[in-house]
Short mmCIF file of C-alpha atoms in Angstrom, two decimals:
data_model
loop_
_atom_site.label_atom_id
_atom_site.label_comp_id
_atom_site.label_asym_id
_atom_site.label_seq_id
_atom_site.Cartn_x
_atom_site.Cartn_y
_atom_site.Cartn_z
CA UNK B 1 -0.01 -0.11 -0.38
CA UNK B 2 1.09 3.34 -0.94
CA UNK B 3 2.42 5.27 2.69
CA UNK B 4 3.72 8.30 3.53
CA UNK B 5 5.69 8.32 6.79
CA UNK B 6 7.10 11.78 8.72
CA UNK B 7 9.26 12.07 11.47
CA UNK B 8 9.35 13.33 14.07
CA UNK B 9 5.64 13.32 15.06
CA UNK B 10 6.41 16.71 17.22
CA UNK B 11 9.24 19.09 17.38
CA UNK B 12 9.88 21.71 19.91
CA UNK B 13 12.66 23.82 19.05
CA UNK B 14 13.61 27.76 20.05
CA UNK B 15 13.10 30.62 18.18
CA UNK B 16 15.70 31.68 15.44
CA UNK B 17 17.14 27.98 15.60
CA UNK B 18 17.11 25.75 12.38
CA UNK B 19 15.13 22.48 11.86
CA UNK B 20 14.70 19.85 9.61
CA UNK B 21 11.25 17.60 9.12
CA UNK B 22 11.25 14.08 7.23
CA UNK B 23 9.44 12.50 4.95
CA UNK B 24 9.74 8.96 3.83
CA UNK B 25 7.33 7.40 1.11
CA UNK B 26 6.74 4.22 -0.87
CA UNK B 27 4.60 5.97 -3.36
CA UNK B 28 6.27 4.77 -6.82
CA UNK B 29 5.92 5.87 -9.57
CA UNK B 30 4.78 9.35 -8.53
CA UNK B 31 4.15 12.72 -10.10
CA UNK B 32 5.10 15.30 -7.65
CA UNK B 33 5.84 15.73 -3.83
CA UNK B 34 4.68 18.68 -1.87
CA UNK B 35 5.14 20.41 1.63
CA UNK B 36 1.84 21.88 3.42
CA UNK B 37 1.82 23.83 6.51
CA UNK B 38 -1.35 23.81 8.57
CA UNK B 39 -1.89 26.18 11.57
CA UNK B 40 -3.87 25.16 14.14
CA UNK B 41 -7.89 25.74 13.13
CA UNK B 42 -6.73 26.25 9.47
CA UNK B 43 -6.83 24.21 6.42
CA UNK B 44 -3.24 23.41 4.78
CA UNK B 45 -1.27 25.98 2.57
CA UNK B 46 1.04 24.98 0.18
CA UNK B 47 4.89 25.40 0.83
CA UNK B 48 6.48 23.84 -1.77
CA UNK B 49 5.94 21.23 -4.91
CA UNK B 50 8.47 19.55 -6.50
CA UNK B 51 8.14 16.99 -9.33
CA UNK B 52 9.55 13.43 -9.38
CA UNK B 53 12.54 15.23 -11.54
CA UNK B 54 13.33 17.86 -8.81
CA UNK B 55 15.71 17.44 -6.26
CA UNK B 56 15.42 21.11 -4.43
CA UNK B 57 12.87 23.87 -3.94
CA UNK B 58 12.88 26.80 -1.67
CA UNK B 59 9.96 29.20 -0.33
CA UNK B 60 11.67 31.58 1.52
CA UNK B 61 13.34 30.25 4.99
CA UNK B 62 11.84 27.01 3.68
CA UNK B 63 14.18 24.55 1.53
CA UNK B 64 12.47 21.21 0.76
CA UNK B 65 14.69 18.27 -0.75
CA UNK B 66 13.88 15.06 -2.81
CA UNK B 67 15.75 12.14 -3.17
CA UNK B 68 13.92 10.04 -5.39
CA UNK B 69 16.31 6.98 -5.17
CA UNK B 70 15.58 6.82 -1.33
CA UNK B 71 12.29 8.28 -1.32
CA UNK B 72 13.09 10.72 0.92
CA UNK B 73 12.13 14.11 1.15
CA UNK B 74 12.90 16.68 3.80
CA UNK B 75 12.03 20.31 4.86
CA UNK B 76 14.36 22.25 6.21
CA UNK B 77 13.26 25.38 8.04
CA UNK B 78 15.94 28.41 8.57
CA UNK B 79 15.85 30.75 11.39
CA UNK B 80 12.91 29.29 12.92
CA UNK B 81 9.93 32.28 13.96
CA UNK B 82 7.04 31.89 16.41
CA UNK B 83 5.07 31.96 13.59
CA UNK B 84 6.26 29.03 12.08
CA UNK B 85 4.42 26.88 15.14
CA UNK B 86 2.37 24.48 12.92
CA UNK B 87 1.82 21.12 11.70
CA UNK B 88 3.69 19.77 8.41
CA UNK B 89 2.35 17.89 5.92
CA UNK B 90 4.33 15.80 3.46
CA UNK B 91 1.94 14.67 0.33
CA UNK B 92 2.96 12.68 -2.54
CA UNK B 93 0.82 12.20 -5.50
CA UNK B 94 1.06 8.77 -7.30
CA UNK B 95 0.90 8.52 -11.16
CA UNK B 96 -0.91 5.41 -12.21
CA UNK B 97 -1.07 4.19 -15.53
CA UNK B 98 -0.68 7.35 -17.72
CA UNK B 99 -2.63 9.40 -15.27
CA UNK B 100 -2.20 11.19 -11.94
CA UNK B 101 -3.66 9.87 -8.72
CA UNK B 102 -5.31 11.09 -5.62
CA UNK B 103 -3.17 12.50 -3.37
CA UNK B 104 -1.33 10.65 -0.06
CA UNK B 105 -0.84 12.61 2.96
CA UNK B 106 1.62 11.89 5.66
CA UNK B 107 -0.23 12.40 9.10
CA UNK B 108 2.41 15.82 9.74
CA UNK B 109 4.87 16.55 11.93
CA UNK B 110 3.98 19.18 14.93
CA UNK B 111 6.49 22.12 15.10
CA UNK B 112 6.69 24.38 18.12
CA UNK B 113 8.74 27.49 18.41
CA UNK B 114 9.37 28.87 21.87
CA UNK B 115 10.64 32.10 22.83
CA UNK C 1 -10.19 36.89 -3.95
CA UNK C 2 -12.18 34.94 -1.45
CA UNK C 3 -10.38 31.27 -2.77
CA UNK C 4 -12.51 28.65 -1.02
CA UNK C 5 -15.23 29.46 1.31
CA UNK C 6 -16.57 26.50 3.89
CA UNK C 7 -20.12 27.02 5.90
CA UNK C 8 -20.55 26.32 8.37
CA UNK C 9 -17.03 26.53 10.76
CA UNK C 10 -18.73 24.80 13.24
CA UNK C 11 -21.95 22.41 13.41
CA UNK C 12 -23.44 20.02 16.09
CA UNK C 13 -25.66 17.67 15.31
CA UNK C 14 -27.65 14.35 16.75
CA UNK C 15 -27.18 10.82 15.62
CA UNK C 16 -29.49 10.53 12.34
CA UNK C 17 -29.89 14.08 11.45
CA UNK C 18 -28.90 15.22 8.01
CA UNK C 19 -27.12 18.41 6.81
CA UNK C 20 -25.36 19.82 4.08
CA UNK C 21 -21.63 21.31 4.21
CA UNK C 22 -21.31 24.15 1.60
CA UNK C 23 -18.05 24.66 -0.25
CA UNK C 24 -17.32 27.37 -3.16
CA UNK C 25 -14.50 28.60 -5.05
CA UNK C 26 -14.42 31.90 -7.05
CA UNK C 27 -10.99 30.75 -8.95
CA UNK C 28 -12.76 28.94 -11.79
CA UNK C 29 -10.84 25.39 -10.69
CA UNK C 30 -12.26 22.35 -12.71
CA UNK C 31 -11.24 19.66 -9.63
CA UNK C 32 -12.80 20.53 -6.58
CA UNK C 33 -12.37 17.91 -3.30
CA UNK C 34 -13.78 17.02 0.16
CA UNK C 35 -11.28 15.55 2.66
CA UNK C 36 -11.65 15.02 6.24
CA UNK C 37 -8.82 15.10 9.17
CA UNK C 38 -8.81 12.88 12.24
CA UNK C 39 -6.23 13.30 14.85
CA UNK C 40 -3.32 11.36 14.41
CA UNK C 41 -4.38 10.55 10.63
CA UNK C 42 -3.34 12.38 7.42
CA UNK C 43 -6.41 14.35 5.37
CA UNK C 44 -8.19 11.41 3.67
CA UNK C 45 -10.13 11.99 0.41
CA UNK C 46 -13.95 11.18 0.74
CA UNK C 47 -15.33 12.70 -2.71
CA UNK C 48 -13.81 14.62 -5.92
CA UNK C 49 -14.75 16.26 -8.84
CA UNK C 50 -13.18 17.25 -12.20
CA UNK C 51 -15.75 19.29 -13.59
CA UNK C 52 -19.56 20.42 -13.41
CA UNK C 53 -21.65 17.33 -13.45
CA UNK C 54 -18.91 14.50 -12.65
CA UNK C 55 -18.05 13.09 -9.30
CA UNK C 56 -16.01 10.17 -7.90
CA UNK C 57 -15.62 8.62 -4.88
CA UNK C 58 -12.22 8.60 -2.84
CA UNK C 59 -11.21 6.58 -0.33
CA UNK C 60 -13.53 6.97 2.51
CA UNK C 61 -16.99 7.72 0.70
CA UNK C 62 -19.51 5.77 2.85
CA UNK C 63 -22.17 8.15 4.39
CA UNK C 64 -21.51 10.67 2.24
CA UNK C 65 -22.86 12.30 -0.85
CA UNK C 66 -21.73 14.92 -3.19
CA UNK C 67 -23.14 16.61 -6.21
CA UNK C 68 -21.79 19.39 -8.92
CA UNK C 69 -23.83 21.28 -10.71
CA UNK C 70 -21.44 24.26 -11.22
CA UNK C 71 -18.09 24.85 -11.45
CA UNK C 72 -18.10 27.21 -8.11
CA UNK C 73 -19.88 24.71 -5.94
CA UNK C 74 -19.36 21.49 -4.26
CA UNK C 75 -21.39 20.70 -1.59
CA UNK C 76 -21.20 17.40 0.81
CA UNK C 77 -23.87 15.61 2.08
CA UNK C 78 -24.45 13.69 5.13
CA UNK C 79 -27.78 11.66 4.98
CA UNK C 80 -27.94 10.26 8.39
CA UNK C 81 -25.13 11.26 10.67
CA UNK C 82 -23.11 9.00 12.62
CA UNK C 83 -20.71 9.63 15.39
CA UNK C 84 -17.92 8.04 13.40
CA UNK C 85 -18.10 11.27 11.35
CA UNK C 86 -17.22 13.39 13.56
CA UNK C 87 -14.11 14.85 12.44
CA UNK C 88 -12.71 18.37 10.65
CA UNK C 89 -13.90 18.76 6.87
CA UNK C 90 -11.68 20.32 4.45
CA UNK C 91 -12.67 21.44 0.74
CA UNK C 92 -9.98 21.64 -1.64
CA UNK C 93 -9.95 22.89 -5.04
CA UNK C 94 -7.14 22.98 -8.14
CA UNK C 95 -6.78 23.54 -11.83
CA UNK C 96 -6.47 19.83 -13.41
CA UNK C 97 -2.90 19.92 -13.35
CA UNK C 98 -3.71 19.29 -9.48
CA UNK C 99 -0.70 21.95 -8.66
CA UNK C 100 -1.04 23.81 -5.94
CA UNK C 101 -4.43 22.61 -4.41
CA UNK C 102 -6.41 25.79 -2.37
CA UNK C 103 -7.78 24.38 0.85
CA UNK C 104 -10.78 25.70 2.57
CA UNK C 105 -10.45 26.57 6.33
CA UNK C 106 -12.71 23.88 7.55
CA UNK C 107 -15.70 22.80 9.15
CA UNK C 108 -15.93 21.18 12.43
CA UNK C 109 -18.24 18.63 12.78
CA UNK C 110 -19.48 17.01 15.95
CA UNK C 111 -22.07 14.27 15.82
CA UNK C 112 -23.44 13.62 19.22
#
């Protein structure tokens, strides 16, 4: 079964520090991999989208990397801010026989940034 | 530039009641979908639509109905609510390349 696993489940860091969130997936082949940020009580908001052929994509202080050989992706947050406190969700879009399948969501990593 | 609008934001139902969760988008997106989000689980697809008059089932469709009479609207109907349907529901839309979905802010539903 296609799966998307994220680690850690939760993470607490101090403001200004960097952190890296991990995503391992078994979805193959896939069309693209996305990272979303979800604030408490809000809908997910897209941070980055990478096709299977891309290795890295940045969005401000957020940098996502993708290693399709090892089926791993990471999201690196630089110089964290209190507003980065949220859940971060890794999402993979499979590719089935010439067409894209429905998104497969990880359970998310809950990040808390403390002053 | 409203994006995706969901109503209501909160709802409490009694077991067996019916209701409709509303979703509207103003971006002329062909693709619309409904997800539910439960504690400790990833978002799960309930139903989706690739255009007006076209709907299909997702991963967890039982107990839910949808219709798509216009491009803008994609309501989700609960015919006979059950406690297992207590969840947060998100509507999302996108163009048919499905890059960059836009999510609504969610409806928190409690069935007692």
